[in-house]
PDB file of C-alpha atoms and ligand atoms in Angstrom:
ATOM      1  CA  MET A   1       0.196  -0.620  -0.017  1.00  0.00           C
ATOM      2  CA  LYS A   2       1.382   3.779  -0.807  1.00  0.00           C
ATOM      3  CA  LEU A   3       1.740   7.003   1.609  1.00  0.00           C
ATOM      4  CA  PHE A   4       0.845   9.764   0.265  1.00  0.00           C
ATOM      5  CA  LEU A   5       1.710  13.236   2.096  1.00  0.00           C
ATOM      6  CA  ASP A   6      -1.675  15.311   2.189  1.00  0.00           C
ATOM      7  CA  THR A   7       0.565  19.059   2.080  1.00  0.00           C
ATOM      8  CA  ALA A   8       2.236  21.258  -0.287  1.00  0.00           C
ATOM      9  CA  ASN A   9       4.673  21.692   2.870  1.00  0.00           C
ATOM     10  CA  VAL A  10       8.487  21.210   1.690  1.00  0.00           C
ATOM     11  CA  ALA A  11      10.255  21.596   5.220  1.00  0.00           C
ATOM     12  CA  ALA A  12       6.993  18.456   6.594  1.00  0.00           C
ATOM     13  CA  ILE A  13       7.698  16.684   2.599  1.00  0.00           C
ATOM     14  CA  LYS A  14      11.577  16.733   3.502  1.00  0.00           C
ATOM     15  CA  LYS A  15      11.113  15.134   7.231  1.00  0.00           C
ATOM     16  CA  TRP A  16       9.002  12.615   6.425  1.00  0.00           C
ATOM     17  CA  VAL A  17      10.846  11.910   3.399  1.00  0.00           C
ATOM     18  CA  ASP A  18      13.950  10.394   4.759  1.00  0.00           C
ATOM     19  CA  THR A  19      11.606   8.122   6.614  1.00  0.00           C
ATOM     20  CA  GLY A  20      11.511   5.989   3.535  1.00  0.00           C
ATOM     21  CA  LEU A  21       7.405   5.597   4.271  1.00  0.00           C
ATOM     22  CA  ILE A  22       6.234   8.074   1.449  1.00  0.00           C
ATOM     23  CA  ASP A  23       5.784   7.119  -1.929  1.00  0.00           C
ATOM     24  CA  GLY A  24       4.671  10.548  -3.075  1.00  0.00           C
ATOM     25  CA  VAL A  25       2.614  13.932  -1.908  1.00  0.00           C
ATOM     26  CA  THR A  26      -1.084  15.128  -2.698  1.00  0.00           C
ATOM     27  CA  THR A  27      -1.664  18.913  -3.014  1.00  0.00           C
ATOM     28  CA  ASN A  28      -4.657  20.963  -3.422  1.00  0.00           C
ATOM     29  CA  PRO A  29      -5.611  24.467  -4.298  1.00  0.00           C
ATOM     30  CA  THR A  30      -6.446  24.576  -0.721  1.00  0.00           C
ATOM     31  CA  HIS A  31      -2.419  23.405   0.848  1.00  0.00           C
ATOM     32  CA  LEU A  32      -0.974  25.309  -2.237  1.00  0.00           C
ATOM     33  CA  ALA A  33      -2.118  28.551  -0.799  1.00  0.00           C
ATOM     34  CA  LYS A  34      -1.509  27.744   2.850  1.00  0.00           C
ATOM     35  CA  GLU A  35       2.322  28.056   1.931  1.00  0.00           C
ATOM     36  CA  GLY A  36       2.906  31.045  -0.485  1.00  0.00           C
ATOM     37  CA  THR A  37       2.437  33.115  -3.440  1.00  0.00           C
ATOM     38  CA  ASP A  38       4.923  31.011  -5.693  1.00  0.00           C
ATOM     39  CA  PRO A  39       2.560  27.425  -6.486  1.00  0.00           C
ATOM     40  CA  LYS A  40       4.687  26.609  -9.833  1.00  0.00           C
ATOM     41  CA  LYS A  41       7.888  26.693  -7.441  1.00  0.00           C
ATOM     42  CA  ARG A  42       6.610  25.027  -4.648  1.00  0.00           C
ATOM     43  CA  VAL A  43       4.908  22.100  -7.021  1.00  0.00           C
ATOM     44  CA  LEU A  44       8.863  22.424  -8.965  1.00  0.00           C
ATOM     45  CA  GLU A  45      10.529  21.714  -5.209  1.00  0.00           C
ATOM     46  CA  ILE A  46       8.225  19.348  -3.707  1.00  0.00           C
ATOM     47  CA  CYS A  47       8.840  17.302  -7.845  1.00  0.00           C
ATOM     48  CA  LYS A  48      12.205  17.196  -6.742  1.00  0.00           C
ATOM     49  CA  LEU A  49      11.746  15.589  -3.379  1.00  0.00           C
ATOM     50  CA  LEU A  50      10.958  12.947  -4.277  1.00  0.00           C
ATOM     51  CA  PRO A  51      11.922  11.529  -8.389  1.00  0.00           C
ATOM     52  CA  TYR A  52      10.194   8.606  -8.045  1.00  0.00           C
ATOM     53  CA  GLY A  53       7.623   9.441  -6.117  1.00  0.00           C
ATOM     54  CA  GLU A  54       3.594  10.231  -7.357  1.00  0.00           C
ATOM     55  CA  ILE A  55       2.894  13.931  -6.913  1.00  0.00           C
ATOM     56  CA  SER A  56      -1.121  15.158  -7.267  1.00  0.00           C
ATOM     57  CA  VAL A  57      -1.059  19.310  -8.370  1.00  0.00           C
ATOM     58  CA  GLU A  58      -4.791  20.059  -8.928  1.00  0.00           C
ATOM     59  CA  VAL A  59      -6.747  21.714 -12.042  1.00  0.00           C
ATOM     60  CA  THR A  60      -7.702  25.639 -11.161  1.00  0.00           C
ATOM     61  CA  GLU A  61      -9.494  25.665 -13.898  1.00  0.00           C
ATOM     62  CA  THR A  62     -12.876  25.845 -14.997  1.00  0.00           C
ATOM     63  CA  ASP A  63     -13.975  25.574 -17.961  1.00  0.00           C
ATOM     64  CA  PRO A  64     -13.507  22.462 -19.383  1.00  0.00           C
ATOM     65  CA  ASN A  65     -11.623  23.428 -22.225  1.00  0.00           C
ATOM     66  CA  LYS A  66      -9.750  25.531 -20.248  1.00  0.00           C
ATOM     67  CA  VAL A  67      -8.959  22.502 -17.106  1.00  0.00           C
ATOM     68  CA  TYR A  68      -8.195  20.509 -20.519  1.00  0.00           C
ATOM     69  CA  GLU A  69      -4.826  22.470 -21.026  1.00  0.00           C
ATOM     70  CA  GLN A  70      -3.728  22.985 -18.311  1.00  0.00           C
ATOM     71  CA  ALA A  71      -3.829  19.413 -17.479  1.00  0.00           C
ATOM     72  CA  LYS A  72      -1.352  19.179 -19.976  1.00  0.00           C
ATOM     73  CA  GLU A  73       0.787  21.907 -19.031  1.00  0.00           C
ATOM     74  CA  ILE A  74       0.672  20.645 -15.416  1.00  0.00           C
ATOM     75  CA  ALA A  75       1.656  17.240 -16.894  1.00  0.00           C
ATOM     76  CA  ALA A  76       4.321  19.178 -19.173  1.00  0.00           C
ATOM     77  CA  LEU A  77       6.088  20.462 -15.874  1.00  0.00           C
ATOM     78  CA  SER A  78       7.789  17.650 -14.070  1.00  0.00           C
ATOM     79  CA  ASP A  79       7.649  12.990 -15.025  1.00  0.00           C
ATOM     80  CA  ASN A  80       5.613  12.048 -12.321  1.00  0.00           C
ATOM     81  CA  ILE A  81       3.058  14.751 -12.002  1.00  0.00           C
ATOM     82  CA  LEU A  82      -0.356  12.638 -11.920  1.00  0.00           C
ATOM     83  CA  VAL A  83      -3.003  16.199 -12.621  1.00  0.00           C
ATOM     84  CA  LYS A  84      -6.022  16.035 -10.404  1.00  0.00           C
ATOM     85  CA  ILE A  85      -9.226  17.046 -11.579  1.00  0.00           C
ATOM     86  CA  PRO A  86     -12.888  17.421  -9.722  1.00  0.00           C
ATOM     87  CA  CYS A  87     -14.956  14.151 -10.056  1.00  0.00           C
ATOM     88  CA  HIS A  88     -18.002  16.167 -12.638  1.00  0.00           C
ATOM     89  CA  ARG A  89     -20.035  15.878 -15.803  1.00  0.00           C
ATOM     90  CA  ASP A  90     -18.932  18.099 -17.676  1.00  0.00           C
ATOM     91  CA  TYR A  91     -15.262  17.028 -17.269  1.00  0.00           C
ATOM     92  CA  TYR A  92     -16.054  13.127 -18.307  1.00  0.00           C
ATOM     93  CA  PRO A  93     -14.581  14.093 -22.468  1.00  0.00           C
ATOM     94  CA  ILE A  94     -11.546  16.104 -21.328  1.00  0.00           C
ATOM     95  CA  ILE A  95     -10.782  12.644 -18.590  1.00  0.00           C
ATOM     96  CA  ALA A  96     -11.407  10.731 -21.473  1.00  0.00           C
ATOM     97  CA  GLN A  97      -9.284  12.399 -23.728  1.00  0.00           C
ATOM     98  CA  LEU A  98      -6.395  13.077 -21.532  1.00  0.00           C
ATOM     99  CA  VAL A  99      -6.694   9.739 -20.387  1.00  0.00           C
ATOM    100  CA  ASP A 100      -6.045   8.760 -24.191  1.00  0.00           C
ATOM    101  CA  GLU A 101      -3.143  11.037 -24.914  1.00  0.00           C
ATOM    102  CA  ASP A 102      -1.340   8.781 -21.569  1.00  0.00           C
ATOM    103  CA  VAL A 103      -1.465  11.578 -18.718  1.00  0.00           C
ATOM    104  CA  LYS A 104      -1.642   9.697 -15.664  1.00  0.00           C
ATOM    105  CA  LEU A 105      -4.991  11.759 -13.664  1.00  0.00           C
ATOM    106  CA  ASN A 106      -6.213  11.679  -9.595  1.00  0.00           C
ATOM    107  CA  ILE A 107      -9.599  11.907 -10.238  1.00  0.00           C
ATOM    108  CA  THR A 108     -10.833  14.358  -6.698  1.00  0.00           C
ATOM    109  CA  LEU A 109     -13.626  14.448  -5.027  1.00  0.00           C
ATOM    110  CA  VAL A 110     -15.342  11.238  -5.845  1.00  0.00           C
ATOM    111  CA  PHE A 111     -18.062  10.382  -4.176  1.00  0.00           C
ATOM    112  CA  SER A 112     -20.727   7.545  -4.798  1.00  0.00           C
ATOM    113  CA  LEU A 113     -19.406   4.115  -6.563  1.00  0.00           C
ATOM    114  CA  VAL A 114     -20.825   5.046  -9.498  1.00  0.00           C
ATOM    115  CA  GLN A 115     -19.159   7.706 -10.044  1.00  0.00           C
ATOM    116  CA  SER A 116     -15.832   5.715  -8.898  1.00  0.00           C
ATOM    117  CA  LEU A 117     -17.293   3.328 -11.833  1.00  0.00           C
ATOM    118  CA  PHE A 118     -17.693   5.928 -14.455  1.00  0.00           C
ATOM    119  CA  MET A 119     -14.249   6.864 -13.776  1.00  0.00           C
ATOM    120  CA  CYS A 120     -12.535   3.116 -13.986  1.00  0.00           C
ATOM    121  CA  LYS A 121     -14.454   2.930 -16.921  1.00  0.00           C
ATOM    122  CA  LEU A 122     -12.335   6.102 -18.353  1.00  0.00           C
ATOM    123  CA  GLY A 123      -9.117   4.784 -17.020  1.00  0.00           C
ATOM    124  CA  VAL A 124      -8.155   6.959 -14.793  1.00  0.00           C
ATOM    125  CA  THR A 125      -4.860   5.993 -12.843  1.00  0.00           C
ATOM    126  CA  TYR A 126      -6.845   6.752  -9.066  1.00  0.00           C
ATOM    127  CA  ILE A 127     -10.050   7.992  -8.069  1.00  0.00           C
ATOM    128  CA  SER A 128      -9.292  10.069  -4.588  1.00  0.00           C
ATOM    129  CA  PRO A 129     -13.126   9.075  -2.789  1.00  0.00           C
ATOM    130  CA  PHE A 130     -12.927  11.902   1.184  1.00  0.00           C
ATOM    131  CA  ILE A 131     -13.541   9.768   4.311  1.00  0.00           C
ATOM    132  CA  GLY A 132     -13.200  13.088   5.857  1.00  0.00           C
ATOM    133  CA  ARG A 133     -16.321  14.122   4.040  1.00  0.00           C
ATOM    134  CA  TRP A 134     -18.759  11.329   4.435  1.00  0.00           C
ATOM    135  CA  ASP A 135     -18.354  10.676   8.102  1.00  0.00           C
ATOM    136  CA  ASP A 136     -19.188  14.600   7.856  1.00  0.00           C
ATOM    137  CA  ILE A 137     -22.721  14.232   6.042  1.00  0.00           C
ATOM    138  CA  ASP A 138     -22.748  10.746   8.456  1.00  0.00           C
ATOM    139  CA  VAL A 139     -22.070   8.609   6.398  1.00  0.00           C
ATOM    140  CA  GLU A 140     -19.613   5.357   7.372  1.00  0.00           C
ATOM    141  CA  GLY A 141     -16.361   6.186   4.421  1.00  0.00           C
ATOM    142  CA  LYS A 142     -15.332   3.292   5.345  1.00  0.00           C
ATOM    143  CA  ASP A 143     -18.323   0.608   4.253  1.00  0.00           C
ATOM    144  CA  VAL A 144     -17.588   3.105   0.622  1.00  0.00           C
ATOM    145  CA  LEU A 145     -13.555   1.854   0.278  1.00  0.00           C
ATOM    146  CA  ILE A 146     -14.716  -1.718   1.185  1.00  0.00           C
ATOM    147  CA  GLU A 147     -17.676  -1.726  -1.904  1.00  0.00           C
ATOM    148  CA  LEU A 148     -15.123  -0.096  -3.618  1.00  0.00           C
ATOM    149  CA  ARG A 149     -12.563  -2.251  -3.390  1.00  0.00           C
ATOM    150  CA  ASP A 150     -15.045  -5.213  -4.091  1.00  0.00           C
ATOM    151  CA  VAL A 151     -16.579  -3.571  -7.533  1.00  0.00           C
ATOM    152  CA  ILE A 152     -12.953  -2.728  -8.373  1.00  0.00           C
ATOM    153  CA  ASP A 153     -11.675  -5.780  -8.149  1.00  0.00           C
ATOM    154  CA  ASP A 154     -14.477  -7.676  -8.978  1.00  0.00           C
ATOM    155  CA  TYR A 155     -14.597  -6.195 -12.374  1.00  0.00           C
ATOM    156  CA  THR A 156     -10.586  -5.732 -13.002  1.00  0.00           C
ATOM    157  CA  TYR A 157     -10.535  -2.038 -13.288  1.00  0.00           C
ATOM    158  CA  GLU A 158      -6.295  -0.851 -13.331  1.00  0.00           C
ATOM    159  CA  THR A 159      -7.617   1.929 -11.594  1.00  0.00           C
ATOM    160  CA  GLN A 160      -5.992   2.364  -7.894  1.00  0.00           C
ATOM    161  CA  VAL A 161      -7.746   3.188  -4.818  1.00  0.00           C
ATOM    162  CA  LEU A 162      -6.801   6.965  -2.692  1.00  0.00           C
ATOM    163  CA  ALA A 163      -8.175   7.146  -0.147  1.00  0.00           C
ATOM    164  CA  ALA A 164      -8.088  10.590   1.089  1.00  0.00           C
ATOM    165  CA  SER A 165      -9.378  13.392   3.433  1.00  0.00           C
ATOM    166  CA  ILE A 166      -8.205  11.613   6.219  1.00  0.00           C
ATOM    167  CA  ARG A 167      -8.804  13.212   9.313  1.00  0.00           C
ATOM    168  CA  GLY A 168      -7.557  11.055  11.890  1.00  0.00           C
ATOM    169  CA  VAL A 169      -5.354   7.799  12.489  1.00  0.00           C
ATOM    170  CA  ARG A 170      -8.439   5.673  13.163  1.00  0.00           C
ATOM    171  CA  HIS A 171      -9.438   6.717   9.090  1.00  0.00           C
ATOM    172  CA  LEU A 172      -5.934   5.290   7.622  1.00  0.00           C
ATOM    173  CA  HIS A 173      -6.126   1.996   9.990  1.00  0.00           C
ATOM    174  CA  GLU A 174      -9.986   1.730   8.032  1.00  0.00           C
ATOM    175  CA  ALA A 175      -8.299   2.270   4.625  1.00  0.00           C
ATOM    176  CA  ILE A 176      -5.744  -0.007   5.467  1.00  0.00           C
ATOM    177  CA  LEU A 177      -8.260  -2.696   5.971  1.00  0.00           C
ATOM    178  CA  SER A 178     -11.158  -1.438   2.875  1.00  0.00           C
ATOM    179  CA  GLY A 179      -7.744  -2.759   1.088  1.00  0.00           C
ATOM    180  CA  VAL A 180      -7.157   0.671  -1.264  1.00  0.00           C
ATOM    181  CA  ASP A 181      -3.627   0.848  -2.871  1.00  0.00           C
ATOM    182  CA  ALA A 182      -2.853   4.074  -1.190  1.00  0.00           C
ATOM    183  CA  ALA A 183      -3.995   7.375   0.955  1.00  0.00           C
ATOM    184  CA  THR A 184      -2.643  10.606   1.271  1.00  0.00           C
ATOM    185  CA  VAL A 185      -2.781  11.597   4.997  1.00  0.00           C
ATOM    186  CA  PRO A 186      -2.014  15.358   6.725  1.00  0.00           C
ATOM    187  CA  LEU A 187       1.137  15.687   8.699  1.00  0.00           C
ATOM    188  CA  ASP A 188      -0.478  15.512  12.090  1.00  0.00           C
ATOM    189  CA  VAL A 189      -2.350  12.392  11.968  1.00  0.00           C
ATOM    190  CA  LEU A 190       1.068  10.366  10.204  1.00  0.00           C
ATOM    191  CA  GLN A 191       3.163  12.087  13.464  1.00  0.00           C
ATOM    192  CA  LYS A 192       0.455  10.601  15.423  1.00  0.00           C
ATOM    193  CA  ALA A 193      -0.190   7.225  13.814  1.00  0.00           C
ATOM    194  CA  SER A 194       3.672   6.977  13.920  1.00  0.00           C
ATOM    195  CA  GLN A 195       3.539   7.370  18.029  1.00  0.00           C
ATOM    196  CA  HIS A 196       2.456   4.499  20.661  1.00  0.00           C
ATOM    197  CA  ILE A 197       2.728   4.886  24.123  1.00  0.00           C
ATOM    198  CA  LEU A 198       3.444   1.293  24.977  1.00  0.00           C
ATOM    199  CA  THR A 199       6.171   2.262  22.352  1.00  0.00           C
ATOM    200  CA  ASP A 200       7.525   4.864  24.602  1.00  0.00           C
ATOM    201  CA  GLN A 201       7.004   2.754  27.757  1.00  0.00           C
ATOM    202  CA  GLY A 202       8.779   0.167  26.259  1.00  0.00           C
ATOM    203  CA  ILE A 203      12.014   2.056  25.149  1.00  0.00           C
ATOM    204  CA  GLY A 204      11.784   3.067  28.673  1.00  0.00           C
ATOM    205  CA  LYS A 205      11.977  -0.068  31.116  1.00  0.00           C
ATOM    206  CA  PHE A 206      14.381  -1.673  27.699  1.00  0.00           C
ATOM    207  CA  ASN A 207      16.404   1.118  29.189  1.00  0.00           C
ATOM    208  CA  ALA A 208      16.397   1.826  32.972  1.00  0.00           C
ATOM    209  CA  ASP A 209      16.575  -2.415  33.094  1.00  0.00           C
ATOM    210  CA  TRP A 210      19.957  -2.511  30.904  1.00  0.00           C
ATOM    211  CA  ALA A 211      21.190   1.042  32.811  1.00  0.00           C
ATOM    212  CA  LYS A 212      20.402  -1.199  36.434  1.00  0.00           C
ATOM    213  CA  LEU A 213      23.647  -3.821  34.879  1.00  0.00           C
ATOM    214  CA  GLY A 214      26.243  -1.313  34.332  1.00  0.00           C
ATOM    215  CA  VAL A 215      28.111  -2.605  31.272  1.00  0.00           C
ATOM    216  CA  LYS A 216      29.863  -0.916  29.168  1.00  0.00           C
ATOM    217  CA  ASN A 217      30.195  -1.639  26.010  1.00  0.00           C
ATOM    218  CA  PHE A 218      27.870  -4.220  24.042  1.00  0.00           C
ATOM    219  CA  PRO A 219      28.686  -6.419  22.541  1.00  0.00           C
TER     220      PRO A 219
HETATM  221  O1  LIG B 301      -6.448  15.120  -0.118  1.00  0.00           O
HETATM  222  C1  LIG B 301      -8.093  15.954  -0.339  1.00  0.00           C
HETATM  223  C2  LIG B 301      -8.122  15.910   1.574  1.00  0.00           C
HETATM  224  O2  LIG B 301      -7.442  16.624   1.905  1.00  0.00           O
HETATM  225  C3  LIG B 301      -9.054  16.451   1.857  1.00  0.00           C
HETATM  226  O3  LIG B 301      -9.518  16.641   3.332  1.00  0.00           O
HETATM  227  O4  LIG B 301     -10.020  17.168   4.869  1.00  0.00           O
HETATM  228  O5  LIG B 301      -9.336  18.889   3.212  1.00  0.00           O
HETATM  229  O6  LIG B 301     -11.439  16.728   4.031  1.00  0.00           O
HETATM  230  P1  LIG B 301     -10.393  17.783   3.740  1.00  0.00           P
END
């Protein structure tokens, strides 16, 4: 399963890249807007940090023809870019065309099994169902992920499921259990997920017991 960072913060990405856990980064207009006035520079920096990773960059145009042109321009920025396009009916034709032209797409704001099936039929690389926003409207996000996994596997589509809008460690746990291909995780959630009180207590006890022995060199 791939782990992506859901952020456009270069310093934080650098820090997590060092762990060896990170397979890519997903940005969106909200993330990039938080990081200052030169989003193109930021995107290029992120692409360089993970040359073999997958970096998702979202379109900001709304007219379908402009979205198409912008998607091509974004894709041309770096070999490791996937273009994020919202799962809206108006964009189906350009999504089909971009797939035909070998542009790798991550379809974002996916909220139903039917939308997912449509995108699989168009042959996109990833669909990004938003777990947290399902929870916001009292839909059990993990159940939808499990349904998606089953349908995609039954029909043998190659589109990968990327769990997004992960708001806590529980969401990440549920995404793992549902068998998604990837999850994109905000920094605070990844930080929490990488800590465990029992691990910390266990290290403390081992260190204390070892110190009692008074051995200086081992082995
Ligand atoms: O990748 C998109 C995702 O980060 C959105 O998350 O918490 O704004 O629903 P959220």
